[in-house]
Amino acid sequence: MNAQTMAKRAYAQTAQTTKTPRGIEYELIARITHRIKAAAEGGASAYPKLVEALSDNHRLWTTLAIDVADQENELPQELRAQIFYLAEFVQQHTNKVLMKKARLAPLLEINAAILRGLGGRRVTR
């Protein structure tokens, strides 16, 4: 192993430990959103991957709902209520998508909006 490789690994480890909770949330939502988009573009053969990605997205939003329902959560009450509402919508809409009774686009749009809010920049769909 050369010095450059060792330096990259050391930097990567440090970068992992200095991420903010907001940065971690951003990265997680971005990864899941990317997986959903990639599976959707993969056609019928990628349907199992789509189901898996949607399941992970569902779990993510369930976790967010639990977090904002906690009285100890420091976000403003109105924002907490909005996130909780979005979590309910995502859960219901995900079920409709899996039953092929709804489009995937609203789920991607919601995640993109959250990413914009977390990252303070525009996210393309």
Short mmCIF file of N, CA, C and O in Angstrom, two decimals:
data_model
loop_
_atom_site.label_atom_id
_atom_site.label_comp_id
_atom_site.label_asym_id
_atom_site.label_seq_id
_atom_site.Cartn_x
_atom_site.Cartn_y
_atom_site.Cartn_z
N MET A 1 0.85 -1.16 0.00
CA MET A 1 0.00 0.00 0.00
C MET A 1 0.90 1.24 0.00
O MET A 1 1.79 1.35 0.82
N ASN A 2 0.62 2.16 -0.91
CA ASN A 2 1.45 3.35 -0.99
C ASN A 2 0.90 4.46 -0.09
O ASN A 2 -0.19 4.38 0.46
N ALA A 3 1.69 5.53 0.05
CA ALA A 3 1.32 6.63 0.94
C ALA A 3 0.03 7.32 0.49
O ALA A 3 -0.78 7.74 1.33
N GLN A 4 -0.16 7.44 -0.81
CA GLN A 4 -1.36 8.11 -1.31
C GLN A 4 -2.62 7.32 -0.93
O GLN A 4 -3.62 7.88 -0.50
N THR A 5 -2.57 6.01 -1.08
CA THR A 5 -3.70 5.16 -0.72
C THR A 5 -3.99 5.26 0.77
O THR A 5 -5.13 5.36 1.19
N MET A 6 -2.92 5.24 1.57
CA MET A 6 -3.09 5.33 3.02
C MET A 6 -3.71 6.69 3.40
O MET A 6 -4.57 6.76 4.28
N ALA A 7 -3.27 7.74 2.74
CA ALA A 7 -3.81 9.07 3.03
C ALA A 7 -5.29 9.14 2.67
O ALA A 7 -6.09 9.72 3.41
N LYS A 8 -5.66 8.58 1.52
CA LYS A 8 -7.07 8.58 1.11
C LYS A 8 -7.93 7.85 2.13
O LYS A 8 -9.02 8.30 2.48
N ARG A 9 -7.45 6.70 2.59
CA ARG A 9 -8.22 5.92 3.58
C ARG A 9 -8.35 6.68 4.89
O ARG A 9 -9.41 6.71 5.50
N ALA A 10 -7.27 7.29 5.34
CA ALA A 10 -7.32 8.04 6.59
C ALA A 10 -8.27 9.22 6.47
O ALA A 10 -9.05 9.49 7.39
N TYR A 11 -8.22 9.91 5.34
CA TYR A 11 -9.11 11.06 5.14
C TYR A 11 -10.56 10.59 5.09
O TYR A 11 -11.45 11.22 5.68
N ALA A 12 -10.81 9.51 4.40
CA ALA A 12 -12.18 8.99 4.29
C ALA A 12 -12.73 8.64 5.66
O ALA A 12 -13.88 8.92 5.97
N GLN A 13 -11.90 8.03 6.52
CA GLN A 13 -12.36 7.69 7.86
C GLN A 13 -12.68 8.95 8.67
O GLN A 13 -13.67 9.01 9.37
N THR A 14 -11.85 9.97 8.56
CA THR A 14 -12.09 11.22 9.27
C THR A 14 -13.35 11.89 8.74
O THR A 14 -14.16 12.39 9.51
N ALA A 15 -13.52 11.88 7.43
CA ALA A 15 -14.71 12.49 6.84
C ALA A 15 -15.97 11.81 7.34
O ALA A 15 -16.99 12.46 7.58
N GLN A 16 -15.93 10.50 7.50
CA GLN A 16 -17.09 9.77 7.99
C GLN A 16 -17.45 10.19 9.41
O GLN A 16 -18.61 10.29 9.76
N THR A 17 -16.43 10.43 10.25
CA THR A 17 -16.71 10.73 11.65
C THR A 17 -17.12 12.19 11.86
O THR A 17 -17.61 12.52 12.92
N THR A 18 -16.91 13.06 10.89
CA THR A 18 -17.24 14.47 11.08
C THR A 18 -18.54 14.88 10.38
O THR A 18 -18.86 16.05 10.35
N LYS A 19 -19.29 13.95 9.86
CA LYS A 19 -20.55 14.28 9.21
C LYS A 19 -21.56 14.75 10.25
O LYS A 19 -21.65 14.21 11.34
N THR A 20 -22.33 15.74 9.86
CA THR A 20 -23.40 16.23 10.73
C THR A 20 -24.62 15.34 10.59
O THR A 20 -24.78 14.65 9.57
N PRO A 21 -25.52 15.36 11.57
CA PRO A 21 -26.76 14.59 11.41
C PRO A 21 -27.52 15.00 10.14
O PRO A 21 -28.07 14.16 9.44
N ARG A 22 -27.52 16.29 9.84
CA ARG A 22 -28.19 16.78 8.64
C ARG A 22 -27.52 16.20 7.39
O ARG A 22 -28.19 15.81 6.43
N GLY A 23 -26.18 16.14 7.38
CA GLY A 23 -25.45 15.57 6.26
C GLY A 23 -25.72 14.09 6.10
O GLY A 23 -25.84 13.58 4.98
N ILE A 24 -25.84 13.40 7.21
CA ILE A 24 -26.13 11.96 7.17
C ILE A 24 -27.53 11.73 6.61
O ILE A 24 -27.75 10.86 5.78
N GLU A 25 -28.50 12.55 7.07
CA GLU A 25 -29.86 12.44 6.54
C GLU A 25 -29.87 12.69 5.04
O GLU A 25 -30.52 11.97 4.28
N TYR A 26 -29.16 13.73 4.62
CA TYR A 26 -29.10 14.07 3.20
C TYR A 26 -28.55 12.89 2.41
O TYR A 26 -29.13 12.49 1.38
N GLU A 27 -27.45 12.34 2.86
CA GLU A 27 -26.81 11.23 2.14
C GLU A 27 -27.73 10.01 2.07
O GLU A 27 -27.85 9.38 1.01
N LEU A 28 -28.39 9.69 3.15
CA LEU A 28 -29.28 8.53 3.18
C LEU A 28 -30.46 8.72 2.22
O LEU A 28 -30.77 7.82 1.42
N ILE A 29 -31.10 9.88 2.27
CA ILE A 29 -32.24 10.14 1.38
C ILE A 29 -31.78 10.15 -0.08
O ILE A 29 -32.45 9.61 -0.96
N ALA A 30 -30.62 10.74 -0.33
CA ALA A 30 -30.09 10.78 -1.70
C ALA A 30 -29.82 9.38 -2.23
O ALA A 30 -30.15 9.07 -3.38
N ARG A 31 -29.23 8.54 -1.40
CA ARG A 31 -28.95 7.16 -1.84
C ARG A 31 -30.22 6.40 -2.16
O ARG A 31 -30.33 5.72 -3.18
N ILE A 32 -31.19 6.50 -1.26
CA ILE A 32 -32.45 5.78 -1.48
C ILE A 32 -33.15 6.32 -2.73
O ILE A 32 -33.65 5.54 -3.55
N THR A 33 -33.18 7.63 -2.89
CA THR A 33 -33.82 8.23 -4.06
C THR A 33 -33.14 7.77 -5.34
O THR A 33 -33.80 7.43 -6.33
N HIS A 34 -31.82 7.74 -5.33
CA HIS A 34 -31.08 7.28 -6.50
C HIS A 34 -31.42 5.81 -6.80
O HIS A 34 -31.62 5.45 -7.97
N ARG A 35 -31.51 4.99 -5.78
CA ARG A 35 -31.85 3.57 -6.00
C ARG A 35 -33.25 3.42 -6.58
O ARG A 35 -33.48 2.58 -7.46
N ILE A 36 -34.19 4.23 -6.10
CA ILE A 36 -35.55 4.17 -6.64
C ILE A 36 -35.54 4.54 -8.12
O ILE A 36 -36.13 3.85 -8.95
N LYS A 37 -34.88 5.65 -8.45
CA LYS A 37 -34.82 6.11 -9.83
C LYS A 37 -34.15 5.07 -10.72
O LYS A 37 -34.64 4.77 -11.82
N ALA A 38 -33.03 4.52 -10.28
CA ALA A 38 -32.30 3.54 -11.08
C ALA A 38 -33.14 2.29 -11.32
O ALA A 38 -33.18 1.76 -12.43
N ALA A 39 -33.82 1.82 -10.29
CA ALA A 39 -34.66 0.63 -10.45
C ALA A 39 -35.85 0.92 -11.37
O ALA A 39 -36.21 0.08 -12.19
N ALA A 40 -36.43 2.09 -11.25
CA ALA A 40 -37.57 2.45 -12.11
C ALA A 40 -37.14 2.51 -13.56
O ALA A 40 -37.89 2.11 -14.46
N GLU A 41 -35.94 2.99 -13.81
CA GLU A 41 -35.44 3.07 -15.18
C GLU A 41 -35.00 1.71 -15.71
O GLU A 41 -34.84 1.54 -16.91
N GLY A 42 -34.86 0.73 -14.82
CA GLY A 42 -34.41 -0.60 -15.21
C GLY A 42 -35.49 -1.48 -15.81
O GLY A 42 -35.22 -2.59 -16.24
N GLY A 43 -36.71 -1.00 -15.80
CA GLY A 43 -37.80 -1.77 -16.39
C GLY A 43 -38.27 -2.91 -15.52
O GLY A 43 -37.95 -3.00 -14.33
N ALA A 44 -39.03 -3.82 -16.14
CA ALA A 44 -39.66 -4.92 -15.42
C ALA A 44 -38.65 -5.83 -14.73
O ALA A 44 -38.92 -6.35 -13.65
N SER A 45 -37.50 -6.02 -15.34
CA SER A 45 -36.50 -6.92 -14.74
C SER A 45 -35.93 -6.36 -13.44
O SER A 45 -35.41 -7.10 -12.61
N ALA A 46 -36.04 -5.05 -13.24
CA ALA A 46 -35.51 -4.41 -12.03
C ALA A 46 -36.60 -4.23 -10.97
O ALA A 46 -36.35 -3.58 -9.95
N TYR A 47 -37.77 -4.80 -11.20
CA TYR A 47 -38.87 -4.61 -10.24
C TYR A 47 -38.51 -5.04 -8.82
O TYR A 47 -38.82 -4.33 -7.86
N PRO A 48 -37.82 -6.18 -8.62
CA PRO A 48 -37.43 -6.54 -7.24
C PRO A 48 -36.56 -5.47 -6.58
O PRO A 48 -36.70 -5.20 -5.39
N LYS A 49 -35.69 -4.84 -7.35
CA LYS A 49 -34.86 -3.76 -6.80
C LYS A 49 -35.70 -2.54 -6.47
O LYS A 49 -35.44 -1.84 -5.49
N LEU A 50 -36.71 -2.28 -7.27
CA LEU A 50 -37.61 -1.17 -7.00
C LEU A 50 -38.37 -1.42 -5.70
O LEU A 50 -38.48 -0.53 -4.86
N VAL A 51 -38.87 -2.63 -5.53
CA VAL A 51 -39.59 -2.98 -4.30
C VAL A 51 -38.68 -2.80 -3.09
O VAL A 51 -39.08 -2.23 -2.07
N GLU A 52 -37.45 -3.24 -3.21
CA GLU A 52 -36.49 -3.11 -2.11
C GLU A 52 -36.21 -1.63 -1.79
O GLU A 52 -36.21 -1.22 -0.63
N ALA A 53 -35.99 -0.84 -2.82
CA ALA A 53 -35.71 0.59 -2.62
C ALA A 53 -36.93 1.30 -2.02
O ALA A 53 -36.78 2.15 -1.13
N LEU A 54 -38.12 0.97 -2.51
CA LEU A 54 -39.33 1.57 -1.96
C LEU A 54 -39.54 1.15 -0.50
O LEU A 54 -39.99 1.96 0.32
N SER A 55 -39.20 -0.07 -0.18
CA SER A 55 -39.29 -0.54 1.20
C SER A 55 -38.34 0.25 2.10
O SER A 55 -38.70 0.65 3.21
N ASP A 56 -37.13 0.48 1.62
CA ASP A 56 -36.18 1.27 2.39
C ASP A 56 -36.67 2.70 2.55
O ASP A 56 -36.52 3.30 3.62
N ASN A 57 -37.27 3.27 1.51
CA ASN A 57 -37.82 4.62 1.58
C ASN A 57 -38.96 4.66 2.59
O ASN A 57 -39.07 5.59 3.39
N HIS A 58 -39.79 3.64 2.58
CA HIS A 58 -40.91 3.54 3.52
C HIS A 58 -40.37 3.51 4.95
O HIS A 58 -40.88 4.21 5.83
N ARG A 59 -39.35 2.70 5.18
CA ARG A 59 -38.73 2.61 6.52
C ARG A 59 -38.13 3.95 6.94
O ARG A 59 -38.24 4.36 8.10
N LEU A 60 -37.47 4.62 6.00
CA LEU A 60 -36.89 5.92 6.28
C LEU A 60 -37.97 6.89 6.76
O LEU A 60 -37.82 7.57 7.78
N TRP A 61 -39.07 6.97 6.02
CA TRP A 61 -40.13 7.90 6.37
C TRP A 61 -40.84 7.51 7.67
O TRP A 61 -41.28 8.37 8.41
N THR A 62 -40.91 6.22 7.95
CA THR A 62 -41.46 5.78 9.23
C THR A 62 -40.57 6.27 10.37
O THR A 62 -41.05 6.78 11.38
N THR A 63 -39.27 6.15 10.18
CA THR A 63 -38.31 6.63 11.18
C THR A 63 -38.43 8.13 11.37
O THR A 63 -38.41 8.63 12.50
N LEU A 64 -38.57 8.87 10.27
CA LEU A 64 -38.73 10.32 10.37
C LEU A 64 -40.01 10.67 11.13
O LEU A 64 -40.01 11.59 11.96
N ALA A 65 -41.08 9.95 10.86
CA ALA A 65 -42.35 10.21 11.55
C ALA A 65 -42.21 9.96 13.05
O ALA A 65 -42.69 10.75 13.88
N ILE A 66 -41.55 8.88 13.41
CA ILE A 66 -41.34 8.57 14.83
C ILE A 66 -40.50 9.67 15.48
O ILE A 66 -40.80 10.12 16.58
N ASP A 67 -39.48 10.12 14.76
CA ASP A 67 -38.60 11.15 15.30
C ASP A 67 -39.34 12.46 15.54
O ASP A 67 -39.19 13.08 16.59
N VAL A 68 -40.14 12.90 14.57
CA VAL A 68 -40.82 14.19 14.74
C VAL A 68 -42.01 14.09 15.70
O VAL A 68 -42.48 15.11 16.20
N ALA A 69 -42.49 12.89 15.98
CA ALA A 69 -43.58 12.72 16.93
C ALA A 69 -43.07 12.79 18.37
O ALA A 69 -43.86 13.02 19.30
N ASP A 70 -41.79 12.64 18.54
CA ASP A 70 -41.18 12.69 19.87
C ASP A 70 -41.23 14.12 20.42
O ASP A 70 -40.80 15.06 19.75
N GLN A 71 -41.74 14.28 21.62
CA GLN A 71 -41.85 15.60 22.24
C GLN A 71 -40.49 16.27 22.44
O GLN A 71 -40.40 17.49 22.54
N GLU A 72 -39.43 15.48 22.48
CA GLU A 72 -38.08 16.01 22.67
C GLU A 72 -37.48 16.56 21.37
O GLU A 72 -36.44 17.19 21.39
N ASN A 73 -38.14 16.30 20.24
CA ASN A 73 -37.63 16.79 18.96
C ASN A 73 -37.62 18.32 18.98
O ASN A 73 -38.60 18.95 19.35
N GLU A 74 -36.49 18.90 18.56
CA GLU A 74 -36.32 20.35 18.66
C GLU A 74 -36.76 21.13 17.42
O GLU A 74 -36.65 22.35 17.40
N LEU A 75 -37.24 20.45 16.40
CA LEU A 75 -37.74 21.18 15.23
C LEU A 75 -39.00 21.96 15.60
O LEU A 75 -39.73 21.56 16.52
N PRO A 76 -39.28 23.04 14.88
CA PRO A 76 -40.53 23.78 15.14
C PRO A 76 -41.74 22.87 14.95
O PRO A 76 -41.75 22.01 14.06
N GLN A 77 -42.75 23.09 15.77
CA GLN A 77 -43.96 22.24 15.75
C GLN A 77 -44.57 22.15 14.36
O GLN A 77 -44.96 21.07 13.92
N GLU A 78 -44.65 23.27 13.65
CA GLU A 78 -45.27 23.27 12.32
C GLU A 78 -44.48 22.39 11.34
O GLU A 78 -45.06 21.62 10.58
N LEU A 79 -43.16 22.46 11.39
CA LEU A 79 -42.32 21.64 10.52
C LEU A 79 -42.45 20.17 10.88
O LEU A 79 -42.53 19.31 10.01
N ARG A 80 -42.52 19.89 12.17
CA ARG A 80 -42.70 18.51 12.61
C ARG A 80 -44.01 17.95 12.07
O ARG A 80 -44.06 16.81 11.59
N ALA A 81 -45.07 18.74 12.12
CA ALA A 81 -46.38 18.30 11.62
C ALA A 81 -46.32 18.06 10.11
O ALA A 81 -46.89 17.07 9.61
N GLN A 82 -45.63 18.93 9.39
CA GLN A 82 -45.52 18.77 7.94
C GLN A 82 -44.75 17.49 7.59
O GLN A 82 -45.15 16.76 6.67
N ILE A 83 -43.67 17.23 8.30
CA ILE A 83 -42.88 16.01 8.04
C ILE A 83 -43.72 14.78 8.36
O ILE A 83 -43.70 13.79 7.61
N PHE A 84 -44.48 14.84 9.46
CA PHE A 84 -45.33 13.70 9.81
C PHE A 84 -46.38 13.45 8.73
O PHE A 84 -46.62 12.31 8.33
N TYR A 85 -46.98 14.53 8.23
CA TYR A 85 -47.97 14.40 7.16
C TYR A 85 -47.32 13.78 5.92
O TYR A 85 -47.90 12.89 5.28
N LEU A 86 -46.13 14.26 5.56
CA LEU A 86 -45.44 13.70 4.39
C LEU A 86 -45.15 12.21 4.59
O LEU A 86 -45.27 11.42 3.65
N ALA A 87 -44.78 11.85 5.80
CA ALA A 87 -44.50 10.43 6.08
C ALA A 87 -45.75 9.58 5.87
O ALA A 87 -45.69 8.50 5.27
N GLU A 88 -46.89 10.08 6.33
CA GLU A 88 -48.14 9.35 6.11
C GLU A 88 -48.45 9.23 4.62
O GLU A 88 -48.84 8.16 4.14
N PHE A 89 -48.27 10.33 3.89
CA PHE A 89 -48.52 10.31 2.45
C PHE A 89 -47.59 9.33 1.76
O PHE A 89 -48.02 8.53 0.91
N VAL A 90 -46.30 9.36 2.10
CA VAL A 90 -45.32 8.47 1.47
C VAL A 90 -45.70 7.02 1.72
O VAL A 90 -45.66 6.19 0.80
N GLN A 91 -46.10 6.70 2.92
CA GLN A 91 -46.49 5.33 3.23
C GLN A 91 -47.69 4.89 2.40
O GLN A 91 -47.69 3.80 1.81
N GLN A 92 -48.71 5.71 2.35
CA GLN A 92 -49.92 5.36 1.59
C GLN A 92 -49.63 5.30 0.09
O GLN A 92 -50.08 4.38 -0.60
N HIS A 93 -48.87 6.27 -0.40
CA HIS A 93 -48.60 6.32 -1.83
C HIS A 93 -47.68 5.17 -2.26
O HIS A 93 -47.85 4.62 -3.36
N THR A 94 -46.75 4.80 -1.41
CA THR A 94 -45.86 3.67 -1.71
C THR A 94 -46.69 2.41 -1.92
O THR A 94 -46.45 1.65 -2.86
N ASN A 95 -47.67 2.20 -1.06
CA ASN A 95 -48.53 1.02 -1.21
C ASN A 95 -49.27 1.05 -2.54
O ASN A 95 -49.40 0.03 -3.22
N LYS A 96 -49.74 2.22 -2.94
CA LYS A 96 -50.44 2.35 -4.22
C LYS A 96 -49.49 2.08 -5.39
O LYS A 96 -49.88 1.45 -6.38
N VAL A 97 -48.26 2.58 -5.28
CA VAL A 97 -47.28 2.33 -6.35
C VAL A 97 -47.01 0.83 -6.47
O VAL A 97 -46.97 0.29 -7.58
N LEU A 98 -46.83 0.17 -5.35
CA LEU A 98 -46.55 -1.26 -5.38
C LEU A 98 -47.72 -2.06 -5.94
O LEU A 98 -47.52 -3.12 -6.53
N MET A 99 -48.94 -1.55 -5.78
CA MET A 99 -50.11 -2.20 -6.36
C MET A 99 -50.35 -1.74 -7.80
O MET A 99 -51.34 -2.09 -8.41
N LYS A 100 -49.44 -0.89 -8.29
CA LYS A 100 -49.50 -0.34 -9.65
C LYS A 100 -50.77 0.47 -9.87
O LYS A 100 -51.35 0.48 -10.95
N LYS A 101 -51.15 1.20 -8.81
CA LYS A 101 -52.33 2.07 -8.89
C LYS A 101 -51.95 3.54 -8.79
O LYS A 101 -52.83 4.39 -8.70
N ALA A 102 -50.65 3.83 -8.78
CA ALA A 102 -50.20 5.22 -8.69
C ALA A 102 -48.81 5.32 -9.31
O ALA A 102 -48.10 4.33 -9.45
N ARG A 103 -48.46 6.56 -9.65
CA ARG A 103 -47.16 6.84 -10.26
C ARG A 103 -46.09 7.01 -9.18
O ARG A 103 -46.37 7.40 -8.06
N LEU A 104 -44.88 6.76 -9.57
CA LEU A 104 -43.73 6.87 -8.69
C LEU A 104 -43.29 8.33 -8.49
O LEU A 104 -42.72 8.69 -7.45
N ALA A 105 -43.58 9.19 -9.44
CA ALA A 105 -43.08 10.56 -9.45
C ALA A 105 -43.30 11.33 -8.14
O ALA A 105 -42.38 12.01 -7.68
N PRO A 106 -44.47 11.27 -7.51
CA PRO A 106 -44.65 12.04 -6.28
C PRO A 106 -43.66 11.66 -5.17
O PRO A 106 -43.20 12.53 -4.43
N LEU A 107 -43.32 10.39 -5.08
CA LEU A 107 -42.35 9.97 -4.06
C LEU A 107 -40.97 10.57 -4.34
O LEU A 107 -40.29 11.03 -3.43
N LEU A 108 -40.59 10.57 -5.62
CA LEU A 108 -39.30 11.15 -5.99
C LEU A 108 -39.31 12.66 -5.77
O LEU A 108 -38.30 13.23 -5.31
N GLU A 109 -40.43 13.30 -6.06
CA GLU A 109 -40.53 14.74 -5.87
C GLU A 109 -40.44 15.12 -4.39
O GLU A 109 -39.80 16.12 -4.04
N ILE A 110 -41.06 14.35 -3.54
CA ILE A 110 -41.00 14.62 -2.10
C ILE A 110 -39.56 14.48 -1.61
O ILE A 110 -39.05 15.35 -0.89
N ASN A 111 -38.91 13.40 -1.98
CA ASN A 111 -37.53 13.20 -1.55
C ASN A 111 -36.63 14.32 -2.08
O ASN A 111 -35.76 14.81 -1.36
N ALA A 112 -36.85 14.73 -3.33
CA ALA A 112 -36.04 15.81 -3.90
C ALA A 112 -36.26 17.11 -3.14
O ALA A 112 -35.31 17.86 -2.89
N ALA A 113 -37.48 17.38 -2.74
CA ALA A 113 -37.77 18.60 -1.98
C ALA A 113 -37.08 18.57 -0.62
O ALA A 113 -36.52 19.58 -0.17
N ILE A 114 -37.09 17.41 0.01
CA ILE A 114 -36.41 17.27 1.30
C ILE A 114 -34.91 17.46 1.12
O ILE A 114 -34.25 18.13 1.92
N LEU A 115 -34.37 16.90 0.05
CA LEU A 115 -32.93 17.07 -0.22
C LEU A 115 -32.60 18.54 -0.45
O LEU A 115 -31.56 19.02 0.03
N ARG A 116 -33.46 19.26 -1.14
CA ARG A 116 -33.22 20.69 -1.34
C ARG A 116 -33.19 21.41 0.00
O ARG A 116 -32.35 22.27 0.25
N GLY A 117 -34.11 21.05 0.87
CA GLY A 117 -34.16 21.68 2.19
C GLY A 117 -32.95 21.34 3.05
O GLY A 117 -32.40 22.21 3.73
N LEU A 118 -32.54 20.10 3.00
CA LEU A 118 -31.38 19.69 3.80
C LEU A 118 -30.08 20.24 3.24
O LEU A 118 -29.18 20.60 4.00
N GLY A 119 -30.00 20.30 1.92
CA GLY A 119 -28.75 20.71 1.29
C GLY A 119 -28.68 22.18 0.97
O GLY A 119 -27.62 22.71 0.66
N GLY A 120 -29.81 22.86 1.02
CA GLY A 120 -29.83 24.27 0.71
C GLY A 120 -29.50 24.56 -0.74
O GLY A 120 -29.03 25.61 -1.10
N ARG A 121 -29.76 23.57 -1.61
CA ARG A 121 -29.50 23.75 -3.04
C ARG A 121 -30.53 23.00 -3.84
O ARG A 121 -31.24 22.16 -3.31
N ARG A 122 -30.57 23.27 -5.13
CA ARG A 122 -31.54 22.63 -6.01
C ARG A 122 -31.08 21.23 -6.37
O ARG A 122 -29.93 21.02 -6.71
N VAL A 123 -32.01 20.27 -6.29
CA VAL A 123 -31.73 18.89 -6.68
C VAL A 123 -32.52 18.60 -7.93
O VAL A 123 -33.73 18.82 -7.98
N THR A 124 -31.87 18.08 -8.95
CA THR A 124 -32.57 17.77 -10.19
C THR A 124 -33.20 16.39 -10.09
O THR A 124 -32.68 15.52 -9.42
N ARG A 125 -34.32 16.25 -10.79
CA ARG A 125 -35.01 14.95 -10.78
C ARG A 125 -34.50 14.08 -11.86
O ARG A 125 -34.05 14.33 -12.85
#
